[in-house]
Amino acid sequence: MSRSRTLVHLLRHGEVDNPEKILYGRLPGYHLSQLGRDMAERVAETVASRQITHLVASPLERAQETAQPAADKLGLPINTDERLIEAGNLFEGLTFGVGDGSLRRPSSWKHLRNPMRPSWGEPYRAIVVRMLAAMADARTAAEGEEALLVSHQLPIWTARSYVEGRRLWHDPRKRQCTLASLTTFTYEDGRIVSVDYSEPAADLLPGGLAGKKFVAGA
């Protein structure tokens, strides 16, 4: 019996212009920086020769802008899927950390009671459900070829962790999902059989982050 092999690439968006260093989450108005646009162009050059027939992006500006160069290179429209959006977070719009105010306020502490859910935002299992559903639909649309989905660090890492059998709660600094990286899921007859990771824009990453797991962000 012949086997149908389809690749679904999850692309994290490029660097965002965020001089105030806030947790922007799902807030509108956050666009790619010039470096982020360079990263998007690099990824587009990398995937231009692949058999990508279906392109999808989160509705947030940074994901749409990351997808645009690939759309131009591949000659594909950008489909928008709400299921690829960033995870919801109660600290959205705030600077996040111990010394910058958001975690110093007692009113914030109640949101930190359960890191395994997590209590401060969208449950990890809810992220898994929506991401795997979006990936499955993309696989169907690109049957036998490849799909490119532009999303965000936490949703991508959560989907990968679930597929690879890791616990969903984790240290955000240890996510292997840096800016403009590709996490590739190979499906055979509708079942995920392998996961690969690559960094097409590794030489553009700030601070020598290429290849390292300790990469936090949105």
PDB file of C-alpha atoms in Angstrom:
ATOM      1  CA  MET A   1       0.000   0.000   0.000  1.00  0.00           C
ATOM      2  CA  SER A   2       1.404   3.416  -0.936  1.00  0.00           C
ATOM      3  CA  ARG A   3       1.945   5.899   1.885  1.00  0.00           C
ATOM      4  CA  SER A   4       1.043   9.571   1.697  1.00  0.00           C
ATOM      5  CA  ARG A   5       3.834  11.760   3.125  1.00  0.00           C
ATOM      6  CA  THR A   6       3.095  15.401   3.960  1.00  0.00           C
ATOM      7  CA  LEU A   7       5.269  17.979   5.728  1.00  0.00           C
ATOM      8  CA  VAL A   8       3.798  20.701   7.929  1.00  0.00           C
ATOM      9  CA  HIS A   9       6.279  23.430   8.860  1.00  0.00           C
ATOM     10  CA  LEU A  10       5.537  25.653  11.862  1.00  0.00           C
ATOM     11  CA  LEU A  11       7.408  28.930  11.456  1.00  0.00           C
ATOM     12  CA  ARG A  12       7.870  31.286  14.376  1.00  0.00           C
ATOM     13  CA  HIS A  13       7.615  34.940  13.353  1.00  0.00           C
ATOM     14  CA  GLY A  14      10.655  37.215  13.155  1.00  0.00           C
ATOM     15  CA  GLU A  15      11.831  39.820  15.648  1.00  0.00           C
ATOM     16  CA  VAL A  16       9.225  42.363  16.738  1.00  0.00           C
ATOM     17  CA  ASP A  17       9.714  46.094  17.261  1.00  0.00           C
ATOM     18  CA  ASN A  18       9.067  46.285  21.016  1.00  0.00           C
ATOM     19  CA  PRO A  19      11.261  48.988  22.593  1.00  0.00           C
ATOM     20  CA  GLU A  20       9.221  49.000  25.817  1.00  0.00           C
ATOM     21  CA  LYS A  21       9.858  45.249  26.287  1.00  0.00           C
ATOM     22  CA  ILE A  22       6.288  44.450  27.237  1.00  0.00           C
ATOM     23  CA  LEU A  23       4.518  41.118  26.949  1.00  0.00           C
ATOM     24  CA  TYR A  24       2.486  42.016  23.854  1.00  0.00           C
ATOM     25  CA  GLY A  25       0.688  38.684  23.500  1.00  0.00           C
ATOM     26  CA  ARG A  26      -2.409  39.143  21.338  1.00  0.00           C
ATOM     27  CA  LEU A  27      -2.346  42.942  21.394  1.00  0.00           C
ATOM     28  CA  PRO A  28      -2.654  44.591  17.965  1.00  0.00           C
ATOM     29  CA  GLY A  29      -0.100  47.005  16.574  1.00  0.00           C
ATOM     30  CA  TYR A  30       3.105  45.036  17.117  1.00  0.00           C
ATOM     31  CA  HIS A  31       4.997  44.773  13.842  1.00  0.00           C
ATOM     32  CA  LEU A  32       8.294  43.245  12.748  1.00  0.00           C
ATOM     33  CA  SER A  33      11.448  45.263  13.274  1.00  0.00           C
ATOM     34  CA  GLN A  34      13.824  45.736  10.355  1.00  0.00           C
ATOM     35  CA  LEU A  35      15.749  42.708  11.611  1.00  0.00           C
ATOM     36  CA  GLY A  36      12.490  40.790  11.759  1.00  0.00           C
ATOM     37  CA  ARG A  37      11.756  41.676   8.144  1.00  0.00           C
ATOM     38  CA  ASP A  38      15.248  40.507   7.196  1.00  0.00           C
ATOM     39  CA  MET A  39      14.550  37.221   8.984  1.00  0.00           C
ATOM     40  CA  ALA A  40      11.285  36.789   7.086  1.00  0.00           C
ATOM     41  CA  GLU A  41      13.078  37.365   3.786  1.00  0.00           C
ATOM     42  CA  ARG A  42      15.729  34.801   4.725  1.00  0.00           C
ATOM     43  CA  VAL A  43      13.100  32.184   5.514  1.00  0.00           C
ATOM     44  CA  ALA A  44      11.318  32.939   2.243  1.00  0.00           C
ATOM     45  CA  GLU A  45      14.543  32.332   0.332  1.00  0.00           C
ATOM     46  CA  THR A  46      15.021  29.057   2.204  1.00  0.00           C
ATOM     47  CA  VAL A  47      11.546  27.667   1.510  1.00  0.00           C
ATOM     48  CA  ALA A  48      11.168  28.995  -2.041  1.00  0.00           C
ATOM     49  CA  SER A  49      12.388  25.732  -3.590  1.00  0.00           C
ATOM     50  CA  ARG A  50      10.242  23.473  -1.393  1.00  0.00           C
ATOM     51  CA  GLN A  51       6.973  21.868  -2.469  1.00  0.00           C
ATOM     52  CA  ILE A  52       4.842  24.166  -0.334  1.00  0.00           C
ATOM     53  CA  THR A  53       1.297  24.401  -1.654  1.00  0.00           C
ATOM     54  CA  HIS A  54      -0.541  25.815   1.364  1.00  0.00           C
ATOM     55  CA  LEU A  55       0.392  28.881   3.454  1.00  0.00           C
ATOM     56  CA  VAL A  56      -1.366  29.872   6.674  1.00  0.00           C
ATOM     57  CA  ALA A  57      -0.657  32.505   9.340  1.00  0.00           C
ATOM     58  CA  SER A  58      -1.874  33.660  12.716  1.00  0.00           C
ATOM     59  CA  PRO A  59      -3.990  36.823  12.416  1.00  0.00           C
ATOM     60  CA  LEU A  60      -1.488  38.919  14.394  1.00  0.00           C
ATOM     61  CA  GLU A  61       0.527  41.471  12.405  1.00  0.00           C
ATOM     62  CA  ARG A  62       3.931  39.969  13.155  1.00  0.00           C
ATOM     63  CA  ALA A  63       2.842  36.580  11.794  1.00  0.00           C
ATOM     64  CA  GLN A  64       1.202  38.037   8.685  1.00  0.00           C
ATOM     65  CA  GLU A  65       4.306  40.131   7.973  1.00  0.00           C
ATOM     66  CA  THR A  66       6.567  37.092   8.406  1.00  0.00           C
ATOM     67  CA  ALA A  67       4.397  35.130   5.974  1.00  0.00           C
ATOM     68  CA  GLN A  68       4.325  37.795   3.260  1.00  0.00           C
ATOM     69  CA  PRO A  69       7.809  37.264   1.750  1.00  0.00           C
ATOM     70  CA  ALA A  70       7.163  33.511   1.576  1.00  0.00           C
ATOM     71  CA  ALA A  71       3.809  34.181  -0.080  1.00  0.00           C
ATOM     72  CA  ASP A  72       5.560  36.348  -2.665  1.00  0.00           C
ATOM     73  CA  LYS A  73       8.255  33.755  -3.360  1.00  0.00           C
ATOM     74  CA  LEU A  74       5.861  30.815  -3.525  1.00  0.00           C
ATOM     75  CA  GLY A  75       3.072  32.616  -5.358  1.00  0.00           C
ATOM     76  CA  LEU A  76       0.546  31.617  -2.701  1.00  0.00           C
ATOM     77  CA  PRO A  77      -2.174  33.505  -0.832  1.00  0.00           C
ATOM     78  CA  ILE A  78      -1.891  33.835   2.928  1.00  0.00           C
ATOM     79  CA  ASN A  79      -4.743  32.003   4.635  1.00  0.00           C
ATOM     80  CA  THR A  80      -5.489  33.261   8.146  1.00  0.00           C
ATOM     81  CA  ASP A  81      -6.275  30.806  10.944  1.00  0.00           C
ATOM     82  CA  GLU A  82      -7.240  32.041  14.418  1.00  0.00           C
ATOM     83  CA  ARG A  83      -6.105  28.702  15.852  1.00  0.00           C
ATOM     84  CA  LEU A  84      -2.470  29.689  15.219  1.00  0.00           C
ATOM     85  CA  ILE A  85      -2.694  32.809  17.398  1.00  0.00           C
ATOM     86  CA  GLU A  86      -0.461  33.517  20.387  1.00  0.00           C
ATOM     87  CA  ALA A  87      -1.515  32.027  23.724  1.00  0.00           C
ATOM     88  CA  GLY A  88      -3.774  34.140  25.883  1.00  0.00           C
ATOM     89  CA  ASN A  89      -2.016  35.670  28.905  1.00  0.00           C
ATOM     90  CA  LEU A  90      -3.310  37.736  31.850  1.00  0.00           C
ATOM     91  CA  PHE A  91      -0.038  39.691  31.936  1.00  0.00           C
ATOM     92  CA  GLU A  92      -0.531  40.929  28.367  1.00  0.00           C
ATOM     93  CA  GLY A  93       0.432  44.587  28.021  1.00  0.00           C
ATOM     94  CA  LEU A  94       2.751  44.546  31.043  1.00  0.00           C
ATOM     95  CA  THR A  95       6.459  44.208  31.490  1.00  0.00           C
ATOM     96  CA  PHE A  96       6.986  40.781  33.005  1.00  0.00           C
ATOM     97  CA  GLY A  97       9.586  39.915  35.597  1.00  0.00           C
ATOM     98  CA  VAL A  98      10.463  40.083  39.256  1.00  0.00           C
ATOM     99  CA  GLY A  99      12.142  43.471  39.305  1.00  0.00           C
ATOM    100  CA  ASP A 100      10.110  45.477  36.818  1.00  0.00           C
ATOM    101  CA  GLY A 101       6.821  45.815  38.673  1.00  0.00           C
ATOM    102  CA  SER A 102       4.399  43.223  37.285  1.00  0.00           C
ATOM    103  CA  LEU A 103       5.448  40.444  39.670  1.00  0.00           C
ATOM    104  CA  ARG A 104       6.094  42.778  42.583  1.00  0.00           C
ATOM    105  CA  ARG A 105       2.397  43.610  42.909  1.00  0.00           C
ATOM    106  CA  PRO A 106       0.508  41.293  45.306  1.00  0.00           C
ATOM    107  CA  SER A 107      -2.496  41.466  42.950  1.00  0.00           C
ATOM    108  CA  SER A 108      -0.475  39.461  40.418  1.00  0.00           C
ATOM    109  CA  TRP A 109       0.473  36.631  42.743  1.00  0.00           C
ATOM    110  CA  LYS A 110      -2.897  34.860  42.591  1.00  0.00           C
ATOM    111  CA  HIS A 111      -2.345  34.287  38.869  1.00  0.00           C
ATOM    112  CA  LEU A 112       0.817  32.278  39.551  1.00  0.00           C
ATOM    113  CA  ARG A 113      -0.757  29.600  41.739  1.00  0.00           C
ATOM    114  CA  ASN A 114      -0.682  26.783  39.166  1.00  0.00           C
ATOM    115  CA  PRO A 115       2.201  26.781  36.660  1.00  0.00           C
ATOM    116  CA  MET A 116       1.143  23.385  35.308  1.00  0.00           C
ATOM    117  CA  ARG A 117      -2.122  24.662  33.803  1.00  0.00           C
ATOM    118  CA  PRO A 118      -0.973  27.574  33.664  1.00  0.00           C
ATOM    119  CA  SER A 119      -3.176  29.716  35.910  1.00  0.00           C
ATOM    120  CA  TRP A 120      -2.046  32.981  34.263  1.00  0.00           C
ATOM    121  CA  GLY A 121      -3.188  32.159  30.770  1.00  0.00           C
ATOM    122  CA  GLU A 122      -4.619  29.792  28.196  1.00  0.00           C
ATOM    123  CA  PRO A 123      -4.345  26.154  29.355  1.00  0.00           C
ATOM    124  CA  TYR A 124      -1.597  24.191  27.639  1.00  0.00           C
ATOM    125  CA  ARG A 125      -4.038  21.455  26.649  1.00  0.00           C
ATOM    126  CA  ALA A 126      -6.295  23.995  24.951  1.00  0.00           C
ATOM    127  CA  ILE A 127      -3.288  25.202  22.950  1.00  0.00           C
ATOM    128  CA  VAL A 128      -2.496  21.615  21.923  1.00  0.00           C
ATOM    129  CA  VAL A 129      -6.059  20.994  20.748  1.00  0.00           C
ATOM    130  CA  ARG A 130      -6.254  24.071  18.538  1.00  0.00           C
ATOM    131  CA  MET A 131      -2.732  23.760  17.143  1.00  0.00           C
ATOM    132  CA  LEU A 132      -3.063  20.074  16.230  1.00  0.00           C
ATOM    133  CA  ALA A 133      -6.424  20.797  14.591  1.00  0.00           C
ATOM    134  CA  ALA A 134      -4.914  23.618  12.519  1.00  0.00           C
ATOM    135  CA  MET A 135      -1.997  21.390  11.558  1.00  0.00           C
ATOM    136  CA  ALA A 136      -4.293  18.531  10.584  1.00  0.00           C
ATOM    137  CA  ASP A 137      -6.345  20.804   8.333  1.00  0.00           C
ATOM    138  CA  ALA A 138      -3.168  22.143   6.731  1.00  0.00           C
ATOM    139  CA  ARG A 139      -1.933  18.604   6.162  1.00  0.00           C
ATOM    140  CA  THR A 140      -5.169  17.765   4.378  1.00  0.00           C
ATOM    141  CA  ALA A 141      -4.921  20.902   2.238  1.00  0.00           C
ATOM    142  CA  ALA A 142      -1.319  20.076   1.242  1.00  0.00           C
ATOM    143  CA  GLU A 143      -1.800  16.302   0.958  1.00  0.00           C
ATOM    144  CA  GLY A 144       1.361  14.678  -0.384  1.00  0.00           C
ATOM    145  CA  GLU A 145       3.298  17.970  -0.410  1.00  0.00           C
ATOM    146  CA  GLU A 146       4.085  20.656   2.192  1.00  0.00           C
ATOM    147  CA  ALA A 147       2.328  23.351   4.220  1.00  0.00           C
ATOM    148  CA  LEU A 148       3.840  26.392   5.945  1.00  0.00           C
ATOM    149  CA  LEU A 149       2.109  27.744   9.074  1.00  0.00           C
ATOM    150  CA  VAL A 150       3.295  30.951  10.770  1.00  0.00           C
ATOM    151  CA  SER A 151       2.618  31.036  14.490  1.00  0.00           C
ATOM    152  CA  HIS A 152       4.222  31.949  17.828  1.00  0.00           C
ATOM    153  CA  GLN A 153       6.754  30.435  20.175  1.00  0.00           C
ATOM    154  CA  LEU A 154       4.533  29.050  22.939  1.00  0.00           C
ATOM    155  CA  PRO A 155       1.917  27.441  20.649  1.00  0.00           C
ATOM    156  CA  ILE A 156       4.632  25.881  18.498  1.00  0.00           C
ATOM    157  CA  TRP A 157       6.617  24.572  21.462  1.00  0.00           C
ATOM    158  CA  THR A 158       3.497  23.257  23.180  1.00  0.00           C
ATOM    159  CA  ALA A 159       2.439  21.335  20.064  1.00  0.00           C
ATOM    160  CA  ARG A 160       5.931  19.890  19.687  1.00  0.00           C
ATOM    161  CA  SER A 161       6.135  18.935  23.364  1.00  0.00           C
ATOM    162  CA  TYR A 162       2.852  17.073  23.159  1.00  0.00           C
ATOM    163  CA  VAL A 163       3.832  15.200  19.995  1.00  0.00           C
ATOM    164  CA  GLU A 164       7.209  14.241  21.458  1.00  0.00           C
ATOM    165  CA  GLY A 165       5.666  13.062  24.715  1.00  0.00           C
ATOM    166  CA  ARG A 166       7.043  15.721  27.063  1.00  0.00           C
ATOM    167  CA  ARG A 167       5.138  17.337  29.904  1.00  0.00           C
ATOM    168  CA  LEU A 168       3.440  20.549  28.795  1.00  0.00           C
ATOM    169  CA  TRP A 169       4.468  22.751  31.734  1.00  0.00           C
ATOM    170  CA  HIS A 170       8.068  23.890  31.370  1.00  0.00           C
ATOM    171  CA  ASP A 171      10.702  26.577  31.867  1.00  0.00           C
ATOM    172  CA  PRO A 172      10.102  29.132  29.051  1.00  0.00           C
ATOM    173  CA  ARG A 173      13.845  29.747  28.802  1.00  0.00           C
ATOM    174  CA  LYS A 174      14.344  26.169  27.595  1.00  0.00           C
ATOM    175  CA  ARG A 175      12.083  26.277  24.533  1.00  0.00           C
ATOM    176  CA  GLN A 176      13.908  25.307  21.346  1.00  0.00           C
ATOM    177  CA  CYS A 177      11.947  27.673  19.128  1.00  0.00           C
ATOM    178  CA  THR A 178      13.941  30.767  18.354  1.00  0.00           C
ATOM    179  CA  LEU A 179      12.944  33.649  16.085  1.00  0.00           C
ATOM    180  CA  ALA A 180      12.187  32.645  12.469  1.00  0.00           C
ATOM    181  CA  SER A 181      12.813  28.965  13.242  1.00  0.00           C
ATOM    182  CA  LEU A 182      11.064  26.058  11.530  1.00  0.00           C
ATOM    183  CA  THR A 183       9.620  23.117  13.446  1.00  0.00           C
ATOM    184  CA  THR A 184       8.699  20.488  10.858  1.00  0.00           C
ATOM    185  CA  PHE A 185       6.201  17.683  11.413  1.00  0.00           C
ATOM    186  CA  THR A 186       6.242  14.794   8.960  1.00  0.00           C
ATOM    187  CA  TYR A 187       2.912  13.015   8.497  1.00  0.00           C
ATOM    188  CA  GLU A 188       2.489   9.605   6.937  1.00  0.00           C
ATOM    189  CA  ASP A 189      -1.106   8.648   6.193  1.00  0.00           C
ATOM    190  CA  GLY A 190      -2.335  11.304   8.582  1.00  0.00           C
ATOM    191  CA  ARG A 191      -0.070  10.326  11.487  1.00  0.00           C
ATOM    192  CA  ILE A 192       2.921  12.340  12.706  1.00  0.00           C
ATOM    193  CA  VAL A 193       6.021  10.157  12.427  1.00  0.00           C
ATOM    194  CA  SER A 194       8.845  12.633  13.058  1.00  0.00           C
ATOM    195  CA  VAL A 195       9.666  16.176  14.146  1.00  0.00           C
ATOM    196  CA  ASP A 196      12.629  18.229  12.920  1.00  0.00           C
ATOM    197  CA  TYR A 197      13.918  21.671  13.829  1.00  0.00           C
ATOM    198  CA  SER A 198      15.976  24.201  11.853  1.00  0.00           C
ATOM    199  CA  GLU A 199      17.007  27.863  12.006  1.00  0.00           C
ATOM    200  CA  PRO A 200      17.148  29.388   8.505  1.00  0.00           C
ATOM    201  CA  ALA A 201      17.992  32.819   9.936  1.00  0.00           C
ATOM    202  CA  ALA A 202      20.495  31.614  12.533  1.00  0.00           C
ATOM    203  CA  ASP A 203      23.175  34.103  11.503  1.00  0.00           C
ATOM    204  CA  LEU A 204      20.727  36.992  12.001  1.00  0.00           C
ATOM    205  CA  LEU A 205      19.780  36.082  15.566  1.00  0.00           C
ATOM    206  CA  PRO A 206      20.831  38.681  18.146  1.00  0.00           C
ATOM    207  CA  GLY A 207      23.155  37.787  20.980  1.00  0.00           C
ATOM    208  CA  GLY A 208      24.472  34.489  19.636  1.00  0.00           C
ATOM    209  CA  LEU A 209      21.201  32.641  20.198  1.00  0.00           C
ATOM    210  CA  ALA A 210      21.529  30.260  17.268  1.00  0.00           C
ATOM    211  CA  GLY A 211      21.112  26.624  18.223  1.00  0.00           C
ATOM    212  CA  LYS A 212      20.443  27.348  21.887  1.00  0.00           C
ATOM    213  CA  LYS A 213      17.369  26.215  23.798  1.00  0.00           C
ATOM    214  CA  PHE A 214      17.370  29.114  26.218  1.00  0.00           C
ATOM    215  CA  VAL A 215      15.286  31.418  24.049  1.00  0.00           C
ATOM    216  CA  ALA A 216      12.237  33.093  25.559  1.00  0.00           C
ATOM    217  CA  GLY A 217       9.742  35.375  23.886  1.00  0.00           C
ATOM    218  CA  ALA A 218       6.436  35.441  22.067  1.00  0.00           C
TER     219      ALA A 218
END
